[in-house]
Every structure is written in C-alpha cells, then in structure tokens.
Short mmCIF file of C-alpha atoms and ligand atoms in Angstrom, two decimals:
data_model
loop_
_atom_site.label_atom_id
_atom_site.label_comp_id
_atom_site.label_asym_id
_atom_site.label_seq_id
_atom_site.Cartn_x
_atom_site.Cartn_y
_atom_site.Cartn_z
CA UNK A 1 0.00 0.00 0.00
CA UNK A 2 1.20 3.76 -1.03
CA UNK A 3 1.60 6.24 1.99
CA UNK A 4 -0.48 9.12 1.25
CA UNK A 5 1.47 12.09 0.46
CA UNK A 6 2.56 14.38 3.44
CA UNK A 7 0.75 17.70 3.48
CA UNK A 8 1.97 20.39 1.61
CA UNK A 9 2.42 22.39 4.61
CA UNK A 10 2.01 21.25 8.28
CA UNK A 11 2.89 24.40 10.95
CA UNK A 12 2.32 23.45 14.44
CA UNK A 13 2.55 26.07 17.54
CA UNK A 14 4.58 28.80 15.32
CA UNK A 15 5.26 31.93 17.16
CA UNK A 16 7.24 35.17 16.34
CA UNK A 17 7.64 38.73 17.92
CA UNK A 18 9.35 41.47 16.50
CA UNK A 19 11.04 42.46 19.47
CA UNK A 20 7.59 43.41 22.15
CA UNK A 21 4.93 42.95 19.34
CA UNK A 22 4.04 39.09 19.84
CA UNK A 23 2.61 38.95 16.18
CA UNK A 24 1.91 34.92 15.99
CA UNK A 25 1.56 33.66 19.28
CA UNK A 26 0.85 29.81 18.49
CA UNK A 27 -0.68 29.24 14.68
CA UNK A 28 -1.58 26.05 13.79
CA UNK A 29 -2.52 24.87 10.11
CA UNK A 30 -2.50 22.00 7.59
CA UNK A 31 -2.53 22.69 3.95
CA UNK A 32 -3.04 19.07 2.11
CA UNK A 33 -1.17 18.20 -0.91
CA UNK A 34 -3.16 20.10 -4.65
CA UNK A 35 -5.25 22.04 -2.41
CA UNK A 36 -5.77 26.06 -2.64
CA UNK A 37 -5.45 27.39 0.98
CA UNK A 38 -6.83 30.45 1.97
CA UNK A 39 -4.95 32.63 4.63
CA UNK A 40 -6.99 35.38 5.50
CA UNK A 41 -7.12 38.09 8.32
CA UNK A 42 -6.61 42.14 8.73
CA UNK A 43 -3.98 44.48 7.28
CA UNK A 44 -1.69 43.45 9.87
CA UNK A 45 -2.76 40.47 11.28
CA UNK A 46 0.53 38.43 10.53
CA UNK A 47 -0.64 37.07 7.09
CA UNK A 48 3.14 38.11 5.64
CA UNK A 49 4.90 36.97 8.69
CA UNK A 50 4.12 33.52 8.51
CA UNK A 51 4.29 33.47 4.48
CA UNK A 52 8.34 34.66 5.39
CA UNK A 53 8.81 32.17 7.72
CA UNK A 54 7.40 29.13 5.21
CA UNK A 55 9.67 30.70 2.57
CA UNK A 56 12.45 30.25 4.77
CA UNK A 57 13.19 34.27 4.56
CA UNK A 58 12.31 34.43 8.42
CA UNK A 59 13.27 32.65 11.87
CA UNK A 60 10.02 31.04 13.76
CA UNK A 61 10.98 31.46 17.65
CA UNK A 62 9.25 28.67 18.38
CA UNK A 63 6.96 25.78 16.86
CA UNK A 64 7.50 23.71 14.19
CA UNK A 65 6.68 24.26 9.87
CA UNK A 66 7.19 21.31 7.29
CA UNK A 67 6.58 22.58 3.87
CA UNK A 68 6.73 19.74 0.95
CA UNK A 69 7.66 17.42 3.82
CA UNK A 70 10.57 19.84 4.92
CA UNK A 71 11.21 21.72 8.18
CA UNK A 72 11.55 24.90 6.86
CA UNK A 73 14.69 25.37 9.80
CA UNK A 74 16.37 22.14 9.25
CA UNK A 75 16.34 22.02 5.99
CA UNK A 76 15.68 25.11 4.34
CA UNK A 77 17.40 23.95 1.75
CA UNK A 78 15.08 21.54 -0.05
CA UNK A 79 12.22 23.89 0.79
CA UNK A 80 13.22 26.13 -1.50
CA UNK A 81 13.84 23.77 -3.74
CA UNK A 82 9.83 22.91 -3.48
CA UNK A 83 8.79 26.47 -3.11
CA UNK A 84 8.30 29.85 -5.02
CA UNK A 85 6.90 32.84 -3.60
CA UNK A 86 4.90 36.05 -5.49
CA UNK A 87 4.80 38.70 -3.03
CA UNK A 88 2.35 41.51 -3.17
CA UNK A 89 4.85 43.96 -5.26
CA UNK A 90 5.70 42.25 -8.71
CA UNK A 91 9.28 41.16 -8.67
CA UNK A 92 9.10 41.75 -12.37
CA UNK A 93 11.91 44.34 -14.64
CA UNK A 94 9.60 46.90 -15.88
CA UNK A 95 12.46 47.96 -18.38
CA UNK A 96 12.87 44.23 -19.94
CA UNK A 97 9.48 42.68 -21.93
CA UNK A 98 7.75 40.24 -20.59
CA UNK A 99 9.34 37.38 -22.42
CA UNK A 100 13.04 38.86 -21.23
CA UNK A 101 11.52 38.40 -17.87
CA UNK A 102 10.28 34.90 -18.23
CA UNK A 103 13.81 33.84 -19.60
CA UNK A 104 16.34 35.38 -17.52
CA UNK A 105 14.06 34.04 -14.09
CA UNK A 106 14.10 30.63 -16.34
CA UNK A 107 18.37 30.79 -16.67
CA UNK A 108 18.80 31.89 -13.18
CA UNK A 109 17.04 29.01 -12.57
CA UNK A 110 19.14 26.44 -14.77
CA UNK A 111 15.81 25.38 -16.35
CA UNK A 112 16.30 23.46 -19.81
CA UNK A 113 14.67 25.38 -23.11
CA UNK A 114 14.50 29.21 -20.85
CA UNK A 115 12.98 30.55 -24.49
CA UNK A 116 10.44 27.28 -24.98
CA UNK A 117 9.35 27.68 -21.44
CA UNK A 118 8.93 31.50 -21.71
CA UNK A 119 6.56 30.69 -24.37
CA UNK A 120 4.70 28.04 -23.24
CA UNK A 121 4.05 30.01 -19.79
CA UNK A 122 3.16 33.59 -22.13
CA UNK A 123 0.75 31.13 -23.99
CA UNK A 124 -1.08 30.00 -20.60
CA UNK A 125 -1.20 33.26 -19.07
CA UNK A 126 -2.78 34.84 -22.37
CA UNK A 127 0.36 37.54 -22.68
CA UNK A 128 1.33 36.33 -26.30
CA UNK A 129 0.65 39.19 -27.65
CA UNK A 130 1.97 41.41 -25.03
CA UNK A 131 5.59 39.07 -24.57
CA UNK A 132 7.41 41.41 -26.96
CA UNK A 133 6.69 44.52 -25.00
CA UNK A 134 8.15 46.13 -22.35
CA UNK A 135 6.66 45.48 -18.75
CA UNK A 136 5.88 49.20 -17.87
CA UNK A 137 3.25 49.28 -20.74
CA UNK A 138 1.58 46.29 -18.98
CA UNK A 139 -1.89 47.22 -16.86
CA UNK A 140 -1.76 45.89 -13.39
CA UNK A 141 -3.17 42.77 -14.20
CA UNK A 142 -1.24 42.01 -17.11
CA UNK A 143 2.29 42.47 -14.72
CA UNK A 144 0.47 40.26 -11.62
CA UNK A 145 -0.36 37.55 -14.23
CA UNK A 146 3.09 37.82 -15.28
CA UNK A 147 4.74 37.74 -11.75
CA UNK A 148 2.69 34.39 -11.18
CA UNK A 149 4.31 32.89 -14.44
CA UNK A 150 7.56 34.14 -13.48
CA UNK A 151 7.39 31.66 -9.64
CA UNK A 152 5.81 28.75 -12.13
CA UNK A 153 9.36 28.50 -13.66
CA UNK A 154 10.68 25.17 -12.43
CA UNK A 155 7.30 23.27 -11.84
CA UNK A 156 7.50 24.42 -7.89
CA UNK A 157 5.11 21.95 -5.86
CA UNK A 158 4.19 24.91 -3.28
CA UNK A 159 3.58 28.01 -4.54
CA UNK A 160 2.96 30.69 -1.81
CA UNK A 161 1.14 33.90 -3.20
CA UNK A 162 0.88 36.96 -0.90
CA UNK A 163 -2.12 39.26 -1.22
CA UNK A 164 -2.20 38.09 -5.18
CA UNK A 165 -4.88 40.69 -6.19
CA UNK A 166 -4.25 43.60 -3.34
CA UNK A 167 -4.54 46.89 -5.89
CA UNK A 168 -5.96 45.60 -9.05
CA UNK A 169 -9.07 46.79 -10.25
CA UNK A 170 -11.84 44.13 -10.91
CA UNK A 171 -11.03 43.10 -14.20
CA UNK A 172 -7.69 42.22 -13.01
CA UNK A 173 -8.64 40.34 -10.07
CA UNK A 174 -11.14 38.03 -12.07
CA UNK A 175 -7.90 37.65 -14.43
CA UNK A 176 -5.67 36.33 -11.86
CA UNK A 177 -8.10 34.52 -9.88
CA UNK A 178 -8.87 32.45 -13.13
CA UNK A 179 -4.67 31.62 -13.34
CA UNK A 180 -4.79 30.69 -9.74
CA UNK A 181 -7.68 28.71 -10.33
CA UNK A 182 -5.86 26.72 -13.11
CA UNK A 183 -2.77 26.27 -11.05
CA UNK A 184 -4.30 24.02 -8.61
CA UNK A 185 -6.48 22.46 -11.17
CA UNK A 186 -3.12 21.04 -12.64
CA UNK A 187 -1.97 19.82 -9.13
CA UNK A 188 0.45 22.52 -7.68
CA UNK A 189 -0.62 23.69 -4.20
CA UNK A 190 -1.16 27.21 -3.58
CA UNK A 191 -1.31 29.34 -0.17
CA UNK A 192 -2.44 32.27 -0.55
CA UNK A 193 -3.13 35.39 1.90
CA UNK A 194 -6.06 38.05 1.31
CA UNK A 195 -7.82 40.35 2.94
CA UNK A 196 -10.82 39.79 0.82
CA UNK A 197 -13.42 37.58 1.96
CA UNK A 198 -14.85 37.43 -1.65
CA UNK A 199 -11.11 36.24 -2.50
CA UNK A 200 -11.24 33.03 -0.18
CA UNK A 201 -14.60 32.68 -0.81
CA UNK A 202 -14.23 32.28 -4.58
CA UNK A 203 -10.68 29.90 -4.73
CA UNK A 204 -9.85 28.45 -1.67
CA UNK A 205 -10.58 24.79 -0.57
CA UNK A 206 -10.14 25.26 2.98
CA UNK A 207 -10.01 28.64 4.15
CA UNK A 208 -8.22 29.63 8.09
CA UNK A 209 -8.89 32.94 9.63
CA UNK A 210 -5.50 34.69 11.28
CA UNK A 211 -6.48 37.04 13.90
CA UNK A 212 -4.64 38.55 17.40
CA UNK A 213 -1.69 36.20 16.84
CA UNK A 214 -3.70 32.88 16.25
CA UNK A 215 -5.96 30.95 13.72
CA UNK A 216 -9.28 31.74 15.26
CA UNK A 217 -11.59 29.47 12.53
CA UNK A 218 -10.55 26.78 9.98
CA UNK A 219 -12.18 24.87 7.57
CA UNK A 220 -14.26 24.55 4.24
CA UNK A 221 -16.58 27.33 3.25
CA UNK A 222 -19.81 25.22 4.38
CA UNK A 223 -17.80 24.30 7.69
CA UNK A 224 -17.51 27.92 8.24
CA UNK A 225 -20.67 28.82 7.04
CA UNK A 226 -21.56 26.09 9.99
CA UNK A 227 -20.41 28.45 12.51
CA UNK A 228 -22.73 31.41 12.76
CA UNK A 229 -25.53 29.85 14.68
CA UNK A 230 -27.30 33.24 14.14
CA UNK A 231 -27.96 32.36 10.78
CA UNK A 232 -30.08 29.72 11.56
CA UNK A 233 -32.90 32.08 12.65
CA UNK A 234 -32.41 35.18 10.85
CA UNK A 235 -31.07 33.46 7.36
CA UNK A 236 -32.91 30.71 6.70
CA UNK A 237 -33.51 31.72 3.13
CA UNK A 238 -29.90 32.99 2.68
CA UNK A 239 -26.32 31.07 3.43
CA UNK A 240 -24.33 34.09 5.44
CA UNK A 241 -21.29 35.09 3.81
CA UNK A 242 -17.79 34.90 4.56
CA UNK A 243 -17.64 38.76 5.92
CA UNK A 244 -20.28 37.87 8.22
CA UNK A 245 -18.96 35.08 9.33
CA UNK A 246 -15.47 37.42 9.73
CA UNK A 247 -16.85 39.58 11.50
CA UNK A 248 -19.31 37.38 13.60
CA UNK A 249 -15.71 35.25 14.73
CA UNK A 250 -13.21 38.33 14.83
CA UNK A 251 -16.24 40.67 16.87
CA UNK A 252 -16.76 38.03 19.39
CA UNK A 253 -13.20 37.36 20.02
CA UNK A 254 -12.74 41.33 20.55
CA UNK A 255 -15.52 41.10 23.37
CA UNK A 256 -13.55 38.52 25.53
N1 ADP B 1 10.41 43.45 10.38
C1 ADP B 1 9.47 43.87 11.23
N2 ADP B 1 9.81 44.56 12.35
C2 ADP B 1 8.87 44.97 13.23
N3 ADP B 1 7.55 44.77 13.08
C3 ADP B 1 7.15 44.11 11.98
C4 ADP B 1 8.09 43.62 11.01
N4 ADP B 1 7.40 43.00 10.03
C5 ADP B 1 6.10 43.09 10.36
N5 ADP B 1 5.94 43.75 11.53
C6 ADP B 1 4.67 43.99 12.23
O1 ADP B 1 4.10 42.72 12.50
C7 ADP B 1 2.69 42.74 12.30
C8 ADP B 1 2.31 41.71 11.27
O2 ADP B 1 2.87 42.07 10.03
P1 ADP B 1 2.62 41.25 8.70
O3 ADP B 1 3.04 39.84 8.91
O4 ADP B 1 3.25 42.00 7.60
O5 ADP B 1 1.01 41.30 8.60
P2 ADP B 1 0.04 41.16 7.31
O6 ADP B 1 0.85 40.58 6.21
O7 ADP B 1 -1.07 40.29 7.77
O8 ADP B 1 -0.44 42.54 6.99
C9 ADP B 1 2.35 44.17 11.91
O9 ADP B 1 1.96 44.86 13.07
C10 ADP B 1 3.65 44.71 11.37
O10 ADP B 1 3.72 46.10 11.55
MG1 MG B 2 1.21 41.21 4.26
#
C-alpha cells in the first residue's frame, strides 16, 4: 500500500515577535497536498509573517513548519527547492518585456529550453501578444499575471502567493483569480493570503482565519458557514457570507 502524500504544509505552535509585538503567538494549520489554501485576516494580522517564515526568509521562535515534507529550519534547503513565492509587489523588470523576464528568471534558474518555457508560460497566461513589450506598458493585471508565471518557472510543488490581487481593479482580479484557479487544477498547491473575503470565498478549498496572533476558525466554506448559529434564525432563506462570518468570529473574540 502507497503512503499518502505528506501535506503540503504542516505548521504546528509557530510563534514570532518582533522584538515586544508578539505577532503569531501559536498558529496552527495544515494545507493538504493540490489544495488552494486560503490565509486570510486584517492588514496586519501576521498574514506576511508567517508566508516569510514558510519561505524560509524568516526565523520562527518557536513551533514547528514542514513545507513539501521539509522543516523549513532544518532544511531550508530543499524547501526552496519545493517552493516559489509572489509577493504583493511584482518582482518583475519593468524595463525588460515580458518574455526577457520569463527567460532570464528561467536561466537563473538552470531550467532546460528558458525561451520554450517563456513561451509556453506567455501562452497559458494569455500575454502572447503582449511578450514582446516592455513590462511598464503592462496594466496591473497584465504584470500580476506575469509575476505568477515568473514563480511557475521550475514546476514548484508549493507556490505561496501573498495578497495576489491587493490593488488591481476588478477586471484584473477576475484575471488572476482564473490563473490561480488553473494552477491548482493542474496539481500545484497554492497558499495564498487576502484580505478579501470574496477572495477566499471564490478559490480556496479550505479557508483559516488569522487574527490577534492565532488561527481563530478553519475549515471549508460550508464548515464555516456552519459556525454562525445566528444564521439559523435570521437566514434561513440565505447562506451568510464569509464577511459575516469574519466579522461574527473576529467581533466576538474582541468582546472577551
Ligand atoms: N520586520 C518587522 N519589524 C517589526 N515589526 C514588523 C516587522 N514586520 C512586520 N511587523 C509587524 O508585525 C505585524 C504583522 O505584520 P505582517 O506579517 O506583515 O502582517 P500582514 O501581512 O497580515 O499585513 C504588523 O503589526 C507589522 O507592523
Ligand atoms: Mg502582508
């Protein structure tokens, strides 16, 4: 018999202060292997924090993270060698084109065929067209779907997207969500971190809440939606959304 796959990510009791400021103060979560995750909580709330520490950019002072089977401590190595990260300002040249971009990330990465991948990836992210131009004629989608093509280089198995859609207009955000949405549909798992419930609502598979240091609610949509007994006598003929849920979890938490 095959042993199921470890999780993509498995972080147990992490905590880290910046000096007084205890910003995660125990977070526990389990992200399983092709899933989309959903990290979501306040401007604030730590979302980055523990994004840096998976990455292997930051120290946890205490607790434990595996990502791809890994302890991101131990052997930070082969996490990065399982990882790529899009943060929430494009790590893309605005002076090169598109297609420069997508080859030089493809060399520094001593992937075979840079130029055949560079295509392939302009193909699937619908910037054909746009691959001869330079980046700072792009529209803010354009350069976000771009950034996400630029951390597919190398077939990563975790892909780690911070606040993917924080400044695009509508359009845009309905652009990417539909490339993050074929991501996990061919098998790589994504974490991502929002501030918008409509965000979570829309990709993720499991969704965890990240408030005052801790994960205050996990679970699928429904299993939230579970949660707001409220809703059983006011909303009968309407499932409560993901704000209300929000702010249903994150008020009564304030009141303790
Ligand atoms: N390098 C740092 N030094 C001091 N405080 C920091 C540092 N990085 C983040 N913080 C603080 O830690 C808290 C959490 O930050 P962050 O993880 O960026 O939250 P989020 O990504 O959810 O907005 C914030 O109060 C932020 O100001
Ligand atoms: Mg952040």
């Amino acid at each position: 018999m095959e042993t199921p796959p470890p999780p993509a990510v498995d972080v147990s009791g992490l905590r880290k202060s910046y000096g007084a400021l205890e910003v995660l103060q125990g977070v526990d979560l389990t992200v399983a292997a092709g899933s989309i995750f959903a990290l979501l909580g306040s401007n604030g709330a730590g979302k980055t924090t523990v994004v840096r520490i998976l990455s292997t950019l930051l120290k946890p002072d205490g607790g434990t993270a595996a990502v791809a089977g890994f302890d991101v401590v131990a052997q930070a190595r082969q996490v990065r060698e399982s990882i790529s990260l899009t943060g929430q300002f494009a790590a893309v040249d605005q002076i090169l084109t598109g297609r420069e971009n997508l080859v030089m990330v493809a060399r520094l990465r001593r992937v075979a065929g840079p130029g055949r991948v560079a295509d392939d990836l302009l193909r699937r992210f619908g910037l054909t067209e746009a691959g001869g131009r330079r980046v700072a004629t792009y529209s803010g989608g354009m350069r976000r779907r771009l950034d996400i093509a630029m951390s597919l280089i190398g077939d990563p198995k975790v892909i780690f997207l911070d606040e993917p859609t924080t400044g695009l207009d509508p359009q845009a955000r309905i652009e990417v969500w539909q490339e993050i949405q074929s991501l996990a549909d061919s098998g790589t798992t994504v974490l991502l971190t929002t501030q918008y419930l409509e965000e979570a609502e829309k990709l993720a598979d499991r969704i965890a809440i990240l408030h005052q240091g801790r994960i205050i609610v996990s679970g699928t949509l429904a299993e939230l939606r579970g949660l707001l007994p409220a809703a059983k006598a006011e909303l009968v003929e309407r499932q409560p959304t993901l704000e209300e849920i929000f702010l249903a979890v994150v008020g009564s938490k304030e009141q303790q």
